[in-house]
Structures are given as structure tokens and as C-alpha cells.
Short mmCIF file of C-alpha atoms in Angstrom, two decimals:
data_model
loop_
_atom_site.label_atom_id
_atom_site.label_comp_id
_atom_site.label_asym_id
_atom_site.label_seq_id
_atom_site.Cartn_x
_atom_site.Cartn_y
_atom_site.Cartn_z
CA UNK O 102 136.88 103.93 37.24
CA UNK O 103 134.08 101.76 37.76
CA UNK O 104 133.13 99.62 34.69
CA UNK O 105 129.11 100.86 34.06
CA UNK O 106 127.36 97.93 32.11
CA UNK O 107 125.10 98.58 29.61
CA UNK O 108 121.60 97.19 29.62
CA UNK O 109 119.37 96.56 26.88
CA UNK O 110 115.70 96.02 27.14
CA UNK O 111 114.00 94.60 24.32
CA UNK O 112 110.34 95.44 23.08
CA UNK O 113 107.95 93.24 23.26
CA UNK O 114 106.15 91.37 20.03
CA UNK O 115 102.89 93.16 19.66
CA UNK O 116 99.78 91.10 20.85
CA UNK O 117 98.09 88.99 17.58
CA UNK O 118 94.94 91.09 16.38
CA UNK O 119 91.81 88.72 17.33
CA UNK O 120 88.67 89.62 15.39
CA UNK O 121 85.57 88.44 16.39
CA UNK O 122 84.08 85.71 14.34
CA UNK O 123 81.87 86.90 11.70
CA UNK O 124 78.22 86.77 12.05
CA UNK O 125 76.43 83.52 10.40
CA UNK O 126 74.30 84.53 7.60
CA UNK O 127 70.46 84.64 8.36
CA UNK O 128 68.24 82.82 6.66
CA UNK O 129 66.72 86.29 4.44
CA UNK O 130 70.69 87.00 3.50
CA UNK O 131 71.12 83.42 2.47
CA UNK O 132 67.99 83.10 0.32
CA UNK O 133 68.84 86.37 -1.27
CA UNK O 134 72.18 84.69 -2.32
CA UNK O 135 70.50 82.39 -3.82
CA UNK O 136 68.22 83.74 -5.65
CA UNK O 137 71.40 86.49 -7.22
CA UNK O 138 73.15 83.73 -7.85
CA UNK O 139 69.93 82.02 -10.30
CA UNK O 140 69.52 85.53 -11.53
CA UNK O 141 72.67 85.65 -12.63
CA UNK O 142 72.79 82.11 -14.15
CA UNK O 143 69.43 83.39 -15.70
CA UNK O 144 70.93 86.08 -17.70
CA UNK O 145 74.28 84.15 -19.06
CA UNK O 146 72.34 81.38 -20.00
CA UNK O 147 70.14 83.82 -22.04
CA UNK O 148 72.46 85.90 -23.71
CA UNK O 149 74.43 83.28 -24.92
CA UNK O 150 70.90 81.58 -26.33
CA UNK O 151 70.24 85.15 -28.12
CA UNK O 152 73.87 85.19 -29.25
CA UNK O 153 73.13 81.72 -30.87
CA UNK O 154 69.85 82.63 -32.37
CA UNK O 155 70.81 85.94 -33.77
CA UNK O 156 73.14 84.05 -36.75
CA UNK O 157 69.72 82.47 -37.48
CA UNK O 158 68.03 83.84 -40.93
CA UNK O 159 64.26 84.86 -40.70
CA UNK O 160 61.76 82.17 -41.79
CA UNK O 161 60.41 83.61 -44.97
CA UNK O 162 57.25 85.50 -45.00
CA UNK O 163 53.77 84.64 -46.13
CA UNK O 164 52.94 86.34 -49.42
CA UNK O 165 49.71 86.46 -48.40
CA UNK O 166 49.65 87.76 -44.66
CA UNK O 167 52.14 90.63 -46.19
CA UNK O 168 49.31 91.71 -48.41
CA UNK O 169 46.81 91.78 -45.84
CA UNK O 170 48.74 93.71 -43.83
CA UNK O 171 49.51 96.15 -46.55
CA UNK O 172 46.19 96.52 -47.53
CA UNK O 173 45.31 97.40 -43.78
CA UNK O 174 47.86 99.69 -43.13
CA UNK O 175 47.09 101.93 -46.77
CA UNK O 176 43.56 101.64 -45.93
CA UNK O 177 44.72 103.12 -42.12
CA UNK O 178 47.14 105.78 -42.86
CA UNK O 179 44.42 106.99 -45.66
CA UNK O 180 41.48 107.50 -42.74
CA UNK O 181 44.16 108.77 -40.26
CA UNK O 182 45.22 111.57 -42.88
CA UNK O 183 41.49 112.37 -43.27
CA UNK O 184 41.47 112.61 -39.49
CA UNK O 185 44.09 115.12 -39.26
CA UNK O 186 42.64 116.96 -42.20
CA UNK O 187 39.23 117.41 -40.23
CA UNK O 188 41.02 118.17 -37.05
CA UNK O 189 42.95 120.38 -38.59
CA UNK O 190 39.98 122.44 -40.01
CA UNK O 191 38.10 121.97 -36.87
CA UNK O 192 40.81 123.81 -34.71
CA UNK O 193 41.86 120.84 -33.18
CA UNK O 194 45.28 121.34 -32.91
CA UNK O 195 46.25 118.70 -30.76
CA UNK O 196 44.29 115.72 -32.25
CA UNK O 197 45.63 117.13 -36.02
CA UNK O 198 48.77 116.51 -34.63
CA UNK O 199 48.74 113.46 -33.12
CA UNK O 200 46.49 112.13 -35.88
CA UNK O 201 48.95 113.37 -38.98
CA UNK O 202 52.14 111.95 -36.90
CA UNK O 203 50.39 108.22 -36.63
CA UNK O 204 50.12 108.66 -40.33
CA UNK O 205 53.70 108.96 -41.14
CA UNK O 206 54.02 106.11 -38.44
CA UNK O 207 51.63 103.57 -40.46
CA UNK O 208 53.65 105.17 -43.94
CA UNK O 209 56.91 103.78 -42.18
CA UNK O 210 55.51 100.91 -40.99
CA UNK O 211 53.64 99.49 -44.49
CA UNK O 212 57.41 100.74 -45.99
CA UNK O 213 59.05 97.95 -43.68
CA UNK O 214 56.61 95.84 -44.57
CA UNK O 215 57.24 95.68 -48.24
CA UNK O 216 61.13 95.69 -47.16
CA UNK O 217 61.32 93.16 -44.70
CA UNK O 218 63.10 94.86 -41.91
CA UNK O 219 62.57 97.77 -39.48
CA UNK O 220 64.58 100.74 -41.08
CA UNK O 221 62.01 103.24 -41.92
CA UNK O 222 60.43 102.82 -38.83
CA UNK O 223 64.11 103.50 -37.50
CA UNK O 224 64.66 106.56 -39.41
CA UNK O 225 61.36 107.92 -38.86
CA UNK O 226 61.71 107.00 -34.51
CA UNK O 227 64.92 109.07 -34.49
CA UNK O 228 63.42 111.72 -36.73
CA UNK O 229 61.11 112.86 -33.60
CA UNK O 230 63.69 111.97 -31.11
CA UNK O 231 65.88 114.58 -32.67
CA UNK O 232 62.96 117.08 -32.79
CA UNK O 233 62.17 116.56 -29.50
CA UNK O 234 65.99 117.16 -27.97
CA UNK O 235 66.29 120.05 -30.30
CA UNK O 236 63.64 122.01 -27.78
CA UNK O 237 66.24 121.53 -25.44
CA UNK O 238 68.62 124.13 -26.99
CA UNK O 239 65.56 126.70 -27.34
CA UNK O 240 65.77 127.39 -23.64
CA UNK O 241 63.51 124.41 -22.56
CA UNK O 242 65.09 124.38 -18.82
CA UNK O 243 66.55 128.19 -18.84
CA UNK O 244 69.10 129.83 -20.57
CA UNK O 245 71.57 127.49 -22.73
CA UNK O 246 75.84 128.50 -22.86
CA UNK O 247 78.62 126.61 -24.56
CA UNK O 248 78.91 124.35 -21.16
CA UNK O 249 74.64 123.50 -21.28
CA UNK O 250 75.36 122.60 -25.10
CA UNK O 251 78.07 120.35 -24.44
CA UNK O 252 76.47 118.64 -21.55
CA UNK O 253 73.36 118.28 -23.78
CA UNK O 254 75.12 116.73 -26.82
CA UNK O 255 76.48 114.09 -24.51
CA UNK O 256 72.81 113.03 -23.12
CA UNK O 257 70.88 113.25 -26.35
CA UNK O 258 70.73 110.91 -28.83
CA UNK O 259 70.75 112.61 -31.62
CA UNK O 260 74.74 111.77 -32.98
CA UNK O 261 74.88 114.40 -35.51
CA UNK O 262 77.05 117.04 -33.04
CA UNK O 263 78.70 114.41 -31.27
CA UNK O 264 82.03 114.83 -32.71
CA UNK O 265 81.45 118.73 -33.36
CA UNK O 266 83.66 121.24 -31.10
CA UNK O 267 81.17 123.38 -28.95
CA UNK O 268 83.71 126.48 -28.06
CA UNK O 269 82.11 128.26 -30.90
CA UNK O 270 78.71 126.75 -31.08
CA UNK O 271 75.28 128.54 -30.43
CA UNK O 272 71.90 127.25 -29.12
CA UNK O 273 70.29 128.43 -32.27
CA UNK O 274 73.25 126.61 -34.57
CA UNK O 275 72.08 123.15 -32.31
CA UNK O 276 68.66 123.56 -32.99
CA UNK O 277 69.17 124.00 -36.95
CA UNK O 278 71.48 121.21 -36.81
CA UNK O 279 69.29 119.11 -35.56
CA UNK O 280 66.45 119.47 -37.28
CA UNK O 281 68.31 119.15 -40.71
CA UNK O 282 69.15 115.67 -39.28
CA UNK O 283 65.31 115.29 -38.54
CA UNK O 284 64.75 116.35 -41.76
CA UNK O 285 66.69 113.88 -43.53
CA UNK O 286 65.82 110.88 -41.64
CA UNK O 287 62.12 112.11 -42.33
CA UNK O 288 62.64 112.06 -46.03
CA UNK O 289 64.79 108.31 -45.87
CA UNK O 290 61.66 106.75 -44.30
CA UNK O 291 58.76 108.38 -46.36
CA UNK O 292 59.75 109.06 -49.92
CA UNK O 293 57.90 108.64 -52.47
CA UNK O 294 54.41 108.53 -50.71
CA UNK O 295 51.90 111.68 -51.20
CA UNK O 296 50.51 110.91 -47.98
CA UNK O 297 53.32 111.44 -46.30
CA UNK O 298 54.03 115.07 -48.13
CA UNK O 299 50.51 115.87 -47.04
CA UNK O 300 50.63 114.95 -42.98
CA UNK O 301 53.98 116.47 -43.30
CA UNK O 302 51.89 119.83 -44.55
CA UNK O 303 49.75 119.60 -41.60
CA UNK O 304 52.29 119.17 -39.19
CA UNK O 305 53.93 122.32 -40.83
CA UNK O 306 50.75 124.22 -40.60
CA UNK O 307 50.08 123.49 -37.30
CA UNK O 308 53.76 124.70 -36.11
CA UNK O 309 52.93 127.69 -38.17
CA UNK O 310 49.68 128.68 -36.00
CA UNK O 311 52.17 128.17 -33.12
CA UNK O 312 55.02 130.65 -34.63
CA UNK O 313 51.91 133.25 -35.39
CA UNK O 314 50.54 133.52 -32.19
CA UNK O 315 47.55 131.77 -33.52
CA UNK O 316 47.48 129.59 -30.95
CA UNK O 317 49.24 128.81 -27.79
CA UNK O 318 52.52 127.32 -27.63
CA UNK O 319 53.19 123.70 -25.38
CA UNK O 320 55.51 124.45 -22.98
CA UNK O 321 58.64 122.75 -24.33
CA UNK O 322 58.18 124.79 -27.88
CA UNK O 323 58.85 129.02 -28.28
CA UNK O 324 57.61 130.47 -31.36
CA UNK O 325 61.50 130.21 -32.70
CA UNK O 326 61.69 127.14 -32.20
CA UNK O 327 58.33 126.43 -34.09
CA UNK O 328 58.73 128.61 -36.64
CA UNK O 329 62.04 126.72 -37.80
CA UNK O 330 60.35 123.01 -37.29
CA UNK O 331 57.24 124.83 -39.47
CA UNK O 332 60.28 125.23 -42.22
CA UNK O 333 61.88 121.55 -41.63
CA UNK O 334 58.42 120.22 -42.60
CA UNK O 335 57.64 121.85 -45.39
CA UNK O 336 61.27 121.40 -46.73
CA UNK O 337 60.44 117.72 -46.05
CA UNK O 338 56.77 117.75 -47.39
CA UNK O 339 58.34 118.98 -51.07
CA UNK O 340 61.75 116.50 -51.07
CA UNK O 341 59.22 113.59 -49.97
CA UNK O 342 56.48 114.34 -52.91
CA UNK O 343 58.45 116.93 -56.01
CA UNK O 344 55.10 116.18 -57.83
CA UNK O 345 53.08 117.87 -55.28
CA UNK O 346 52.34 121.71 -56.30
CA UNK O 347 50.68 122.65 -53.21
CA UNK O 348 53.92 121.69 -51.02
CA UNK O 349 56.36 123.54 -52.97
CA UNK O 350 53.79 126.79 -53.26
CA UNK O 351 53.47 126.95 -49.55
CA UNK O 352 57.52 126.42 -49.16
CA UNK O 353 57.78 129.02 -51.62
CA UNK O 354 55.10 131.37 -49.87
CA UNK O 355 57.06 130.92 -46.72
CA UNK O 356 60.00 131.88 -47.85
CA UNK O 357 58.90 134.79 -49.37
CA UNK O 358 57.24 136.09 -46.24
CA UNK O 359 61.02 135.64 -44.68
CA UNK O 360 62.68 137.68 -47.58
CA UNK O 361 64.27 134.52 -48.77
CA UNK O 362 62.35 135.90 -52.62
CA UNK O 363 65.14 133.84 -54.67
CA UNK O 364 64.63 130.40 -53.25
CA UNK O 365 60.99 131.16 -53.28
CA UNK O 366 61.36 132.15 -57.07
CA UNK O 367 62.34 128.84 -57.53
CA UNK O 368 59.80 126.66 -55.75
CA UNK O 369 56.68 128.97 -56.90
CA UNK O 370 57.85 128.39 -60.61
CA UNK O 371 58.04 124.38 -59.85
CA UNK O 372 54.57 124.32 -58.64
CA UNK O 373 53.31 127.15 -61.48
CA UNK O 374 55.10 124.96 -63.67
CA UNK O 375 53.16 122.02 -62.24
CA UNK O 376 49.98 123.38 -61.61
CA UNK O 377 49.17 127.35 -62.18
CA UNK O 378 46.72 128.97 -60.49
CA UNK O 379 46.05 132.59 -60.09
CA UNK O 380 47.30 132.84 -56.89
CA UNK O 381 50.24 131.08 -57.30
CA UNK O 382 51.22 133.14 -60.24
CA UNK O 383 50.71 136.10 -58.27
CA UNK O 384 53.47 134.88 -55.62
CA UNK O 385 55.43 134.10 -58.32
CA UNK O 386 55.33 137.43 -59.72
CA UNK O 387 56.06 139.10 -56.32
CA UNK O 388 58.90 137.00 -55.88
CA UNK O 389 59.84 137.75 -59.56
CA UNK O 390 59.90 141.14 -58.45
CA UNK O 391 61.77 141.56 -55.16
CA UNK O 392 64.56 139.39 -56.75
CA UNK O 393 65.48 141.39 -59.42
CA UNK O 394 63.90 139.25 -62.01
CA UNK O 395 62.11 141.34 -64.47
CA UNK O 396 61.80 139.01 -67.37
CA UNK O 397 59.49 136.73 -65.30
CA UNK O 398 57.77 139.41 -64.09
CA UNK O 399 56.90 140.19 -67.87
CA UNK O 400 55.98 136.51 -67.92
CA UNK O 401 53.58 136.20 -64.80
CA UNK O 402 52.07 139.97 -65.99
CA UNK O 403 51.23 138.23 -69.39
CA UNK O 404 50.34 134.85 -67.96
CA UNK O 405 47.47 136.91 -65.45
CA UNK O 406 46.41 139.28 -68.41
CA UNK O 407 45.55 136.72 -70.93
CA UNK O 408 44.72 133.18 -69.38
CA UNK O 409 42.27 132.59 -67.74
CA UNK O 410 43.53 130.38 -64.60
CA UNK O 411 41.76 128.58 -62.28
CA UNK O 412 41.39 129.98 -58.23
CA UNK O 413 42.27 128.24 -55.20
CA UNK O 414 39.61 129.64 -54.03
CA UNK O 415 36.67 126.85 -53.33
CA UNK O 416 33.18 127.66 -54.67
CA UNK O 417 30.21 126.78 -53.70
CA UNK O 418 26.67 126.68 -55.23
CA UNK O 419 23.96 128.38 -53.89
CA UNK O 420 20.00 129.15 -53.96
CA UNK O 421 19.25 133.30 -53.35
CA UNK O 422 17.75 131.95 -50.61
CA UNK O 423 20.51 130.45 -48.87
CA UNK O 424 22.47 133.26 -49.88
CA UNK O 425 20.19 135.55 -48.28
CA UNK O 426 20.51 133.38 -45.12
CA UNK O 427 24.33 134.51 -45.17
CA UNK O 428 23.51 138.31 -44.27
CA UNK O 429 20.61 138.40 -41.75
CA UNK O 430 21.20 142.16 -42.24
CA UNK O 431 20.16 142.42 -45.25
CA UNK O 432 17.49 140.21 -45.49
CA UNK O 433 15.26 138.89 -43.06
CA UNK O 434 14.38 135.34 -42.82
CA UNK O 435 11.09 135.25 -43.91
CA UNK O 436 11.56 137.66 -46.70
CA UNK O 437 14.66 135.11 -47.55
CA UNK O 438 12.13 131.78 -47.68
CA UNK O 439 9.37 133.86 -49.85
CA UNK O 440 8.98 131.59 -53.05
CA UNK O 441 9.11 132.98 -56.46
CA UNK O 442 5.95 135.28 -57.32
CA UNK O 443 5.07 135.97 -53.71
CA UNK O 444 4.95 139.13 -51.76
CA UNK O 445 6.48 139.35 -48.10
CA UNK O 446 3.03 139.34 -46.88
CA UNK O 447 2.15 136.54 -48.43
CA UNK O 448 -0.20 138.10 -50.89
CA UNK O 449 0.28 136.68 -55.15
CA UNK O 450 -1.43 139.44 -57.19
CA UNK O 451 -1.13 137.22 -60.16
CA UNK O 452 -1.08 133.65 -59.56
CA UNK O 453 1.51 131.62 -61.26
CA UNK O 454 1.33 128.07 -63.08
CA UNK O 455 4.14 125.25 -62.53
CA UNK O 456 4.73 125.12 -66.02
CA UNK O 457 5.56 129.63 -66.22
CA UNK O 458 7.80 129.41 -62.91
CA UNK O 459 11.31 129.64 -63.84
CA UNK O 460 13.96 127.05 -62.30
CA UNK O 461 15.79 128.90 -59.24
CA UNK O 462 19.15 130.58 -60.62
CA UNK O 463 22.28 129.18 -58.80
CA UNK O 464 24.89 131.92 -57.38
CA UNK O 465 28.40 130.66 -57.42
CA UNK O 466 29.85 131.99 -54.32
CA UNK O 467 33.64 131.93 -52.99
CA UNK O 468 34.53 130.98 -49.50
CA UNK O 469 38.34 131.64 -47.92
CA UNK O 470 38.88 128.41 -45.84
CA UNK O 471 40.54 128.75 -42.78
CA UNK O 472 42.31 125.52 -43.31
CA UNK O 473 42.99 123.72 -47.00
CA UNK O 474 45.41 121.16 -47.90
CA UNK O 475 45.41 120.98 -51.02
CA UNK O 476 44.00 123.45 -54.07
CA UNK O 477 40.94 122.15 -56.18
CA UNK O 478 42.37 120.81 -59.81
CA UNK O 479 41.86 122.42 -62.75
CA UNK O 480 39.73 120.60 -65.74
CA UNK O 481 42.97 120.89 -68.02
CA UNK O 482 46.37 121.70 -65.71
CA UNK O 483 49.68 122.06 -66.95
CA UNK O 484 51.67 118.31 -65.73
CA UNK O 485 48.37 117.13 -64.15
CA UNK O 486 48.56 113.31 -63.10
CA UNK O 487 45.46 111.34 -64.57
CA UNK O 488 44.38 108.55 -62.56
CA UNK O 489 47.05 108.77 -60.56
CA UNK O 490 47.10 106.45 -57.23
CA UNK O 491 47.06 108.15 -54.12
CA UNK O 492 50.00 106.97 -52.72
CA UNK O 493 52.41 104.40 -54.76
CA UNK O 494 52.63 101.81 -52.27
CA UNK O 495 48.91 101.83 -51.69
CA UNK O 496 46.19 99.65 -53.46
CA UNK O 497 43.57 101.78 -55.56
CA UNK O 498 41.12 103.94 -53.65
CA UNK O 499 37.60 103.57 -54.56
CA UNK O 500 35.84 106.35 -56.79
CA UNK O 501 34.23 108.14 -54.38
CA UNK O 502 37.44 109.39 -52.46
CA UNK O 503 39.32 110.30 -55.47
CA UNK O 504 39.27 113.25 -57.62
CA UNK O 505 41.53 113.58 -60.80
CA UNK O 506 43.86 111.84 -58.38
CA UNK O 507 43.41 113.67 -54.82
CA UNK O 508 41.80 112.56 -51.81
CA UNK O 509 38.36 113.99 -51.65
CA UNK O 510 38.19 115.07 -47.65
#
């Protein structure tokens, strides 16, 4: 047989891949380089100048500068408070708010001062960031589920649910948390300062026209959501000043109108302990009463029956004329402005010397105010504070805007 001879044909190499040159930068692309590059030079060279200046102490202060300062800011934070008192009464709900919030700003401010550092102002910055992301679990972009929580805890700030499990927490449970972490950073950068417990009272005031329909609600706040931050404030307002009677009578009065009567019990009797009043005895003794406590009730009972206490009510001194100007109905003007021993017409049968007219008598007259922040001080209340200054960190107010130790507004 024929011998068949195997051929074998080998592949080729494959051809080298030739790529074109690369385009030569322009002149734009190569000035941009530079000018990353110096950028980047620009920001080593500074951090490691900041790392070398941080170990650096402070250069010590200037005794005197820190006592002008402080002197400004008290002398600020007391006109700022007045502002958000008149605002307040005025139905300016905005500017009362803006104005009492500045005044725990300047408060945490003068407190740095006499520290040296920046915590208060700190505490008190992540005391309204925490407010403010705690609107974000009352439904401020729609409804809120266990996946909207967790995505909401990792955005925020606010670190007090950062290590908290949300398979079993609610919106309402996020809100409360947070603004018990509000609460206390509040507190940590304002104790110890009436002013503070008082623009803390306005700010709870104001959230309480909001949770009554009073007035309208901002967009980012429901009434449930301003109804708890109305609570938070108050709570604050009587941990920042114990002392004060009208912040732990309105706490108490709050929680009394949300059938919480024990833990009102127990702030009305601190501030009727501090301060009593009629009205505050009278919450105390319905509180008394829808908590079972029946000895107190004998207490308040005897307390109204035989003392005479002092009203919150403010009074105010007026001529029979002016008082006639009150009711237009029952008294027209110009028999209101006739003086003493003349008829309406204008007729005297029987003329009258200087020396046989009788002084005008004074009515004493009580007015409801829409708006108070504090109650009017007895002459001789239980635990009153003579000559007390208005806020301990502040210099001496004059006379004039100070009486028996309150601001005169």
C-alpha cells in the first residue's frame, strides 16, 4: 500500500496589537494638572500645620475682656427674654420663638464663657438638632415603618438610637427617644439660670397653642408631635430652675389635664410648697382628689377655707370712669367723663367747693391675661427668695426691672 505522509500546518503567531499613540495633553488639561496637583499640596501642607498647632495650649484669657463680654451677653439674653415675653403676649408666635431660642443661645454662650471652652454651646446645638430630626419620625415626608426608621437613624445625627435594634421600634417610641435626649442636653447647657427656665416656658407655651389648635401648625410639626416637645420643655424648664414655682405648677397643670394626677400631685405640692396661691392650691386639690389622696385633700380644703392666699390673677387700679369706659353698654361716654356733682346735661343744682369734693374712689379690677409667665409675688410667700439675682451668672439688674426678685416685663 502506498505510504500516505502526513502534513502538518502550523498556525501562524497572531499579529502584535498596535495602539495608536495617545493624544498629547492640551494646554486646559495640563493647567488643570497643575493646579490639582497645588491643591493637593495645599491641603497636606495644611493639615499637617493644624495637626501641629492643635497640641498647642490656648493663650490665657484677659480677665478683663471676659467680663465685658459677660456683662454684654447677661445684659442681652435679659432684653431678648423680654422680647419673647412681649411677643409672646402680642400673638407673635414666630418672633416669641425665635426670640426665646436666641436666649438660651446667649445663656450657653456667657456659660462657655465663664468655662473656657465651647460645651454648652455644644450641648445646647445638638439639643435642637435632635428636635428637629425627631419631626422626621412624626410623618414629616409620609408615613414612617421599621425600614423609614432605620434608614433615618443612620442619616440623623442624633446617636442616641444608633446602636438600638429597630425590628420592634415605633415612630412614636423615636420621637420620645429623642426628645428625652434633647431634653437632657438642654438641661447640661442651661442649669442653674432662671432665664433659661423661663424661655424654656415660652417655648413650651408656644408648642402648646400649636397642640390646641390655637394656632396653626409649621409644616414639619403635627399637633403630636408638639404636644410632646410642649412636655420636653416644661420637664426641662423645672430640672433647669427647681426654685421656680411657676414651672413646676404649669408641669403639674399639664399633667393633670393628661390624667397623669400622681406626678402632677407631686409637682403642684413643690410649687404650693414654694409659693401658694389660690389657684395653685386648687390644682393641687384636684389632683389630691383624682389620685386617691384624701388626706391632702383635707389639707388643700383647710388651706382655701382659712388663709387667705394671694391670686394669680393681676389687678389693676381703676377710676369709675375708666371702668365705665370698659362697658360702652352700660354707660355711655359722656355720662362716663361727667365729673363728680354734675348731671348728664351738664346742669350742678348745687355747686360744689374744692375743699367738699371727695378724692375719686379706686376700683380694683381683675384681668385674665391671655399670656403670663410668671404669677405676681405675694408680700409674705412661703420659701420666697429676697433679693435674689435674676439669673446666677448675671451681674445685678437695676431696681427698676426687678421685683422681690422677678423681672418686671
Amino acid at each position: 500500500m502506498p505510504q500516505v505522509s502526513q502534513v502538518v500546518i502550523q498556525t501562524p503567531p497572531p499579529a502584535p496589537i498596535v495602539r495608536p499613540p495617545e493624544p498629547a495633553p492640551t494646554p486646559a488639561e495640563i493647567r488643570q494638572q497643575r493646579l490639582a496637583f497645588q491643591r493637593a499640596e495645599t491641603r497636606v501642607a495644611r493639615e499637617l500645620s493644624q495637626q501641629w498647632t492643635n497640641n498647642e495650649p490656648l493663650p490665657p484669657s484677659d480677665q478683663i475682656d471676659i467680663g465685658s463680654r459677660k456683662s454684654q451677653l447677661a445684659a442681652t439674653a435679659v432684653e431678648q427674654l423680654r422680647l419673647a415675653n412681649w411677643s409672646a403676649k402680642r400673638g407673635a408666635i414666630a418672633s416669641a420663638q425665635a426670640a426665646a431660642t436666641q436666649t438660651l443661645r446667649t445663656i450657653a454662650l456667657l456659660r462657655d464663657t465663664q468655662a473656657g471652652g465651647n460645651l454648652h454651646t455644644q450641648q445646647l446645638n445638638e439639643c435642637f438638632v435632635a428636635i428637629r430630626e425627631s419631626t422626621d419620625f412624626a410623618g414629616r415626608y409620609g408615613p414612617v415603618d421599621t425600614d423609614a426608621i432605620k434608614r433615618l437613624i443612620e442619616v440623623h445625627q442624633t446617636p442616641t438610637l444608633k446602636q438600638v435594634s429597630t425590628s420592634q421600634l415605633t415612630a412614636s417610641r423615636a420621637v420620645e427617644a429623642y426628645l428625652q435626649f434633647a431634653k437632657t442636653r438642654l438641661v447640661e447647657a442651661t442649669q442653674g439660670g432662671p432665664l433659661a427656665a423661663e424661655a424654656a416656658m415660652i417655648l413650651a407655651d408656644v408648642e402648646s397653642w400649636v397642640a390646641d389648635g390655637a394656632v396653626e401648625p409649621p409644616t414639619e410639626h403635627s399637633k403630636l408631635h408638639a404636644s410632646a416637645l410642649a412636655l420636653t420643655y416644661r420637664r426641662a424648664a423645672v430640672e433647669i430652675a427647681p426654685e421656680n414655682p411657676d414651672a413646676a405648677a404649669k408641669l403639674g397643670r399639664t399633667l393633670l389635664r393628661r390624667s397623669i394626677p400622681t406626678a402632677a400631685k407631686d409637682y403642684l405640692l413643690q410649687s404650693v410648697n414654694a409659693e401658694p396661691t389660690r389657684q395653685r392650691v386648687e390644682s393641687l386639690l384636684e389632683a389630691a382628689a383624682r389620685s386617691g389622696d384624701f388626706i391632702l385633700v383635707d389639707q388643700c380644703e383647710k388651706q382655701l377655707a382659712a388663709t387667705p392666699l394671694p391670686s394669680e390673677l393681676p389687678i389693676q387700679m381703676m377710676s369709675p370712669q375708666d371702668f365705665a369706659r370698659t362697658s360702652q353698654t352700660a354707660f355711655t361716654p359722656g355720662f362716663a367723663s361727667t365729673p363728680a356733682g354734675t348731671t348728664h346735661n351738664g346742669f350742678s343744682p348745687t355747686p360744689q367747693s374744692p375743699a367738699s369734693q371727695s378724692p375719686t374712689p379706686q376700683y380694683r379690677v381683675g384681668t385674665r391675661p391671655a399670656y403670663r409667665t410668671a404669677a405676681p409675688r405675694s408680700s409674705t410667700p412661703l420659701g420666697a427668695r429676697t433679693d435674689q439675682i435674676v439669673d446666677p451668672t448675671l451681674p445685678t439688674s437695676p431696681a427698676a426691672n426687678r421685683s422681690n426678685g422677678r423681672l418686671l416685663w
